[in-house]
Amino acid sequence: MTTSSIDRAASTADVPRPDENHWPGLETPPHSPFRAKIAESLFRRAVRTLDVRVLLPGGEKLGTGGSGSPEMRIIRPEAFFHRLGADAKIGFGESYMAGDWTSDTLAELLTPFAERMAVLIPPVLQRFRRFVDRRQPTSEQNTLEGARANIHRHYDLSNDLFGTFLDQSMMYSSAIFGPEDDLTAAQHRKIDSVLDYAGVRDGSEVLEIGTGWGELAIRAAGRGARVTSLTISEEQRTLADERIAKAGLSDRVDVQLCDYRESQGEYDAVVSVEMIEAVGAEYWPTFFGTVGERLRPGGRFGLQAITMDHERMLASAASYTWIHKYIFPGGLIPSTQAVERGMAENTGLKLHGVREFGQDYAHTLRLWREKFTQRWNKVADLGFDEIFRRMWEFYLAYSEAGFRSGYLKVHQFGFVK
């Protein structure tokens, strides 16, 4: 370990002890020597061929990476391996939050792991995953009440928090970048694309499932459409209404605090951007069926969705991960096959267009993460602590790595009734 690495590692050891009221169970690592030993063996095996540098106290180096490769510094190896042994899908991220390890190039470090996600655990051991994987808690299922609670845990954190790192469009989904686009222009390009898939034009009656902070509804109304927009986040509805009023479009946009399952009426177009990931697989037939019911004959559906390969979706469908515990409870990322089959089986709508732009999402996330880091003092002033900072950094970098590696993708779909 170089002197500079030792200095940087020492600074991370100063991460404050987690407040037990806010971060229950995070301060004290679980204790299971046998499982920790297995986790250490598997971790060493996983990183030995990766182009990374894993530095341990005492100078031991793992991985094939040279001096310019992404570097992971394990500061408290005992705590790190005990967390991995207790539950690798949660413990890896928790150990970063707690300061057991750190990296100055987090997204770059996580990308090689994401590229080999399917083979990090030897195939002979993967057959035992059903015995060790935690299942998603029944309390996080997306019933009408459960969905509201799940959304509240993320989207109702604070409008001001999201405002610190999103651009002025307040779009919290992947942009589509043109050659000269800044983030706001790229977000508008994305909105225009999904509205085109949905055939939104002057005079269209549009249903939006998932309001966000109102930008898509504003842009659709700017085309001359009338928009009914549904959200189950009170914080988002409040700010969306303010932004719509400021744009002078309150007479054309009606934001309702309403679950998609409680929606009414028929529309020329339905649009939904990155909301399906929060629906839950058991409710996908209901979601797709609702879209079909809300559309008039000849109507169109524009959908933007994060996706993963079908086999990976099936393998992870029942797993409870760090993302579920800390960021998005109750969700599942679909495959393109799940979307297209679900629409065919539950609506009879026909696919008329699709595009993929996962690397644009990696770029979007990098811009968000950079801005979040640069404006951390403003976030801290809102009452968020150092553990939250590390959690949010890991979330944004982990997601960026997923798209950089191709493990995750993002698609827009156009369907017609």
PDB file of N, CA and C in Angstrom, residues 154-173 183-184 212-213 235-236 239-240 242-243 367-380 382 384 388 392 396:
ATOM      1  N   HIS A 154     -38.700   6.827  -0.654  1.00  0.00           N
ATOM      2  CA  HIS A 154     -37.693   7.378  -1.569  1.00  0.00           C
ATOM      3  C   HIS A 154     -38.068   8.774  -2.061  1.00  0.00           C
ATOM      4  N   TYR A 155     -39.215   8.882  -2.694  1.00  0.00           N
ATOM      5  CA  TYR A 155     -39.554  10.124  -3.379  1.00  0.00           C
ATOM      6  C   TYR A 155     -40.001  11.230  -2.433  1.00  0.00           C
ATOM      7  N   ASP A 156     -40.380  10.877  -1.203  1.00  0.00           N
ATOM      8  CA  ASP A 156     -40.773  11.905  -0.252  1.00  0.00           C
ATOM      9  C   ASP A 156     -39.651  12.262   0.715  1.00  0.00           C
ATOM     10  N   LEU A 157     -38.416  11.891   0.380  1.00  0.00           N
ATOM     11  CA  LEU A 157     -37.285  12.274   1.221  1.00  0.00           C
ATOM     12  C   LEU A 157     -37.210  13.788   1.361  1.00  0.00           C
ATOM     13  N   SER A 158     -37.243  14.477   0.225  1.00  0.00           N
ATOM     14  CA  SER A 158     -37.204  15.936   0.211  1.00  0.00           C
ATOM     15  C   SER A 158     -37.107  16.402  -1.227  1.00  0.00           C
ATOM     16  N   ASN A 159     -38.027  17.262  -1.648  1.00  0.00           N
ATOM     17  CA  ASN A 159     -37.899  17.851  -2.985  1.00  0.00           C
ATOM     18  C   ASN A 159     -36.596  18.635  -3.111  1.00  0.00           C
ATOM     19  N   ASP A 160     -36.179  19.270  -2.017  1.00  0.00           N
ATOM     20  CA  ASP A 160     -34.949  20.053  -2.059  1.00  0.00           C
ATOM     21  C   ASP A 160     -33.730  19.155  -2.258  1.00  0.00           C
ATOM     22  N   LEU A 161     -33.763  17.943  -1.686  1.00  0.00           N
ATOM     23  CA  LEU A 161     -32.666  17.002  -1.913  1.00  0.00           C
ATOM     24  C   LEU A 161     -32.516  16.717  -3.402  1.00  0.00           C
ATOM     25  N   PHE A 162     -33.596  16.340  -4.067  1.00  0.00           N
ATOM     26  CA  PHE A 162     -33.510  16.022  -5.488  1.00  0.00           C
ATOM     27  C   PHE A 162     -33.113  17.251  -6.304  1.00  0.00           C
ATOM     28  N   GLY A 163     -33.558  18.410  -5.842  1.00  0.00           N
ATOM     29  CA  GLY A 163     -33.208  19.637  -6.546  1.00  0.00           C
ATOM     30  C   GLY A 163     -31.732  19.966  -6.505  1.00  0.00           C
ATOM     31  N   THR A 164     -30.988  19.401  -5.544  1.00  0.00           N
ATOM     32  CA  THR A 164     -29.561  19.701  -5.468  1.00  0.00           C
ATOM     33  C   THR A 164     -28.768  19.044  -6.589  1.00  0.00           C
ATOM     34  N   PHE A 165     -29.247  17.902  -7.126  1.00  0.00           N
ATOM     35  CA  PHE A 165     -28.423  17.218  -8.126  1.00  0.00           C
ATOM     36  C   PHE A 165     -29.108  17.003  -9.466  1.00  0.00           C
ATOM     37  N   LEU A 166     -30.429  17.192  -9.554  1.00  0.00           N
ATOM     38  CA  LEU A 166     -31.087  17.122 -10.848  1.00  0.00           C
ATOM     39  C   LEU A 166     -30.938  18.452 -11.578  1.00  0.00           C
ATOM     40  N   ASP A 167     -31.133  18.440 -12.881  1.00  0.00           N
ATOM     41  CA  ASP A 167     -31.071  19.684 -13.649  1.00  0.00           C
ATOM     42  C   ASP A 167     -32.398  20.423 -13.516  1.00  0.00           C
ATOM     43  N   GLN A 168     -32.539  21.527 -14.212  1.00  0.00           N
ATOM     44  CA  GLN A 168     -33.729  22.367 -14.036  1.00  0.00           C
ATOM     45  C   GLN A 168     -35.008  21.702 -14.514  1.00  0.00           C
ATOM     46  N   SER A 169     -34.905  20.648 -15.337  1.00  0.00           N
ATOM     47  CA  SER A 169     -36.111  19.925 -15.756  1.00  0.00           C
ATOM     48  C   SER A 169     -36.670  19.070 -14.631  1.00  0.00           C
ATOM     49  N   MET A 170     -35.868  18.776 -13.601  1.00  0.00           N
ATOM     50  CA  MET A 170     -36.240  17.901 -12.489  1.00  0.00           C
ATOM     51  C   MET A 170     -36.676  16.515 -12.977  1.00  0.00           C
ATOM     52  N   MET A 171     -36.094  16.057 -14.059  1.00  0.00           N
ATOM     53  CA  MET A 171     -36.361  14.699 -14.535  1.00  0.00           C
ATOM     54  C   MET A 171     -35.417  13.726 -13.837  1.00  0.00           C
ATOM     55  N   TYR A 172     -35.993  12.677 -13.234  1.00  0.00           N
ATOM     56  CA  TYR A 172     -35.234  11.682 -12.469  1.00  0.00           C
ATOM     57  C   TYR A 172     -35.261  10.361 -13.231  1.00  0.00           C
ATOM     58  N   SER A 173     -34.805  10.407 -14.468  1.00  0.00           N
ATOM     59  CA  SER A 173     -34.786   9.245 -15.354  1.00  0.00           C
ATOM     60  C   SER A 173     -33.769   9.541 -16.448  1.00  0.00           C
ATOM     61  N   LEU A 183     -27.604  18.559 -20.070  1.00  0.00           N
ATOM     62  CA  LEU A 183     -28.512  17.581 -19.476  1.00  0.00           C
ATOM     63  C   LEU A 183     -29.974  17.977 -19.667  1.00  0.00           C
ATOM     64  N   THR A 184     -30.290  19.256 -19.545  1.00  0.00           N
ATOM     65  CA  THR A 184     -31.687  19.676 -19.701  1.00  0.00           C
ATOM     66  C   THR A 184     -32.174  19.435 -21.126  1.00  0.00           C
ATOM     67  N   GLY A 212     -43.612  12.277 -11.468  1.00  0.00           N
ATOM     68  CA  GLY A 212     -42.325  12.904 -11.195  1.00  0.00           C
ATOM     69  C   GLY A 212     -42.569  14.303 -10.656  1.00  0.00           C
ATOM     70  N   TRP A 213     -41.830  15.267 -11.181  1.00  0.00           N
ATOM     71  CA  TRP A 213     -42.031  16.654 -10.752  1.00  0.00           C
ATOM     72  C   TRP A 213     -42.650  17.490 -11.871  1.00  0.00           C
ATOM     73  N   GLU A 235     -45.123  14.734  -1.839  1.00  0.00           N
ATOM     74  CA  GLU A 235     -44.078  15.737  -2.075  1.00  0.00           C
ATOM     75  C   GLU A 235     -43.984  16.070  -3.559  1.00  0.00           C
ATOM     76  N   GLN A 236     -43.983  15.047  -4.403  1.00  0.00           N
ATOM     77  CA  GLN A 236     -43.881  15.299  -5.839  1.00  0.00           C
ATOM     78  C   GLN A 236     -45.102  16.051  -6.350  1.00  0.00           C
ATOM     79  N   LEU A 239     -44.823  19.899  -5.588  1.00  0.00           N
ATOM     80  CA  LEU A 239     -43.910  20.650  -6.439  1.00  0.00           C
ATOM     81  C   LEU A 239     -44.338  20.622  -7.900  1.00  0.00           C
ATOM     82  N   ALA A 240     -44.883  19.501  -8.349  1.00  0.00           N
ATOM     83  CA  ALA A 240     -45.364  19.434  -9.735  1.00  0.00           C
ATOM     84  C   ALA A 240     -46.450  20.474  -9.974  1.00  0.00           C
ATOM     85  N   GLU A 242     -46.838  23.276  -8.436  1.00  0.00           N
ATOM     86  CA  GLU A 242     -46.209  24.596  -8.444  1.00  0.00           C
ATOM     87  C   GLU A 242     -45.536  24.870  -9.791  1.00  0.00           C
ATOM     88  N   ARG A 243     -44.842  23.878 -10.303  1.00  0.00           N
ATOM     89  CA  ARG A 243     -44.125  24.060 -11.559  1.00  0.00           C
ATOM     90  C   ARG A 243     -45.100  24.198 -12.744  1.00  0.00           C
ATOM     91  N   LEU A 367     -23.390  12.556 -14.269  1.00  0.00           N
ATOM     92  CA  LEU A 367     -23.642  13.979 -14.046  1.00  0.00           C
ATOM     93  C   LEU A 367     -24.365  14.210 -12.723  1.00  0.00           C
ATOM     94  N   TRP A 368     -25.340  13.348 -12.405  1.00  0.00           N
ATOM     95  CA  TRP A 368     -26.035  13.471 -11.119  1.00  0.00           C
ATOM     96  C   TRP A 368     -25.062  13.283  -9.958  1.00  0.00           C
ATOM     97  N   ARG A 369     -24.223  12.250 -10.056  1.00  0.00           N
ATOM     98  CA  ARG A 369     -23.302  11.929  -8.955  1.00  0.00           C
ATOM     99  C   ARG A 369     -22.292  13.050  -8.752  1.00  0.00           C
ATOM    100  N   GLU A 370     -21.783  13.598  -9.836  1.00  0.00           N
ATOM    101  CA  GLU A 370     -20.828  14.700  -9.723  1.00  0.00           C
ATOM    102  C   GLU A 370     -21.468  15.910  -9.060  1.00  0.00           C
ATOM    103  N   LYS A 371     -22.679  16.207  -9.450  1.00  0.00           N
ATOM    104  CA  LYS A 371     -23.356  17.376  -8.880  1.00  0.00           C
ATOM    105  C   LYS A 371     -23.707  17.135  -7.414  1.00  0.00           C
ATOM    106  N   PHE A 372     -24.147  15.908  -7.091  1.00  0.00           N
ATOM    107  CA  PHE A 372     -24.447  15.574  -5.693  1.00  0.00           C
ATOM    108  C   PHE A 372     -23.201  15.759  -4.828  1.00  0.00           C
ATOM    109  N   THR A 373     -22.065  15.282  -5.306  1.00  0.00           N
ATOM    110  CA  THR A 373     -20.820  15.397  -4.555  1.00  0.00           C
ATOM    111  C   THR A 373     -20.408  16.851  -4.399  1.00  0.00           C
ATOM    112  N   GLN A 374     -20.502  17.607  -5.491  1.00  0.00           N
ATOM    113  CA  GLN A 374     -20.103  19.017  -5.453  1.00  0.00           C
ATOM    114  C   GLN A 374     -20.990  19.832  -4.515  1.00  0.00           C
ATOM    115  N   ARG A 375     -22.253  19.441  -4.379  1.00  0.00           N
ATOM    116  CA  ARG A 375     -23.201  20.233  -3.598  1.00  0.00           C
ATOM    117  C   ARG A 375     -23.557  19.548  -2.279  1.00  0.00           C
ATOM    118  N   TRP A 376     -22.671  18.678  -1.803  1.00  0.00           N
ATOM    119  CA  TRP A 376     -22.974  17.945  -0.581  1.00  0.00           C
ATOM    120  C   TRP A 376     -23.282  18.879   0.591  1.00  0.00           C
ATOM    121  N   ASN A 377     -22.597  20.003   0.692  1.00  0.00           N
ATOM    122  CA  ASN A 377     -22.861  20.916   1.811  1.00  0.00           C
ATOM    123  C   ASN A 377     -24.315  21.361   1.836  1.00  0.00           C
ATOM    124  N   LYS A 378     -24.897  21.576   0.659  1.00  0.00           N
ATOM    125  CA  LYS A 378     -26.311  21.966   0.603  1.00  0.00           C
ATOM    126  C   LYS A 378     -27.200  20.808   1.045  1.00  0.00           C
ATOM    127  N   VAL A 379     -26.815  19.578   0.669  1.00  0.00           N
ATOM    128  CA  VAL A 379     -27.585  18.410   1.108  1.00  0.00           C
ATOM    129  C   VAL A 379     -27.490  18.264   2.621  1.00  0.00           C
ATOM    130  N   ALA A 380     -26.283  18.427   3.163  1.00  0.00           N
ATOM    131  CA  ALA A 380     -26.086  18.313   4.608  1.00  0.00           C
ATOM    132  C   ALA A 380     -26.913  19.356   5.357  1.00  0.00           C
ATOM    133  N   LEU A 382     -29.746  20.259   4.680  1.00  0.00           N
ATOM    134  CA  LEU A 382     -31.128  19.789   4.746  1.00  0.00           C
ATOM    135  C   LEU A 382     -31.340  18.768   5.860  1.00  0.00           C
ATOM    136  N   PHE A 384     -29.301  15.791   6.214  1.00  0.00           N
ATOM    137  CA  PHE A 384     -28.827  14.448   5.881  1.00  0.00           C
ATOM    138  C   PHE A 384     -27.396  14.269   6.379  1.00  0.00           C
ATOM    139  N   PHE A 388     -25.761   8.877   5.052  1.00  0.00           N
ATOM    140  CA  PHE A 388     -26.620   9.091   3.891  1.00  0.00           C
ATOM    141  C   PHE A 388     -25.785   9.477   2.671  1.00  0.00           C
ATOM    142  N   TRP A 392     -25.885   7.371  -0.756  1.00  0.00           N
ATOM    143  CA  TRP A 392     -26.329   7.950  -2.028  1.00  0.00           C
ATOM    144  C   TRP A 392     -25.228   7.884  -3.076  1.00  0.00           C
ATOM    145  N   LEU A 396     -25.732   5.856  -6.640  1.00  0.00           N
ATOM    146  CA  LEU A 396     -25.547   6.455  -7.955  1.00  0.00           C
ATOM    147  C   LEU A 396     -24.405   5.777  -8.718  1.00  0.00           C
TER     148      LEU A 396
END
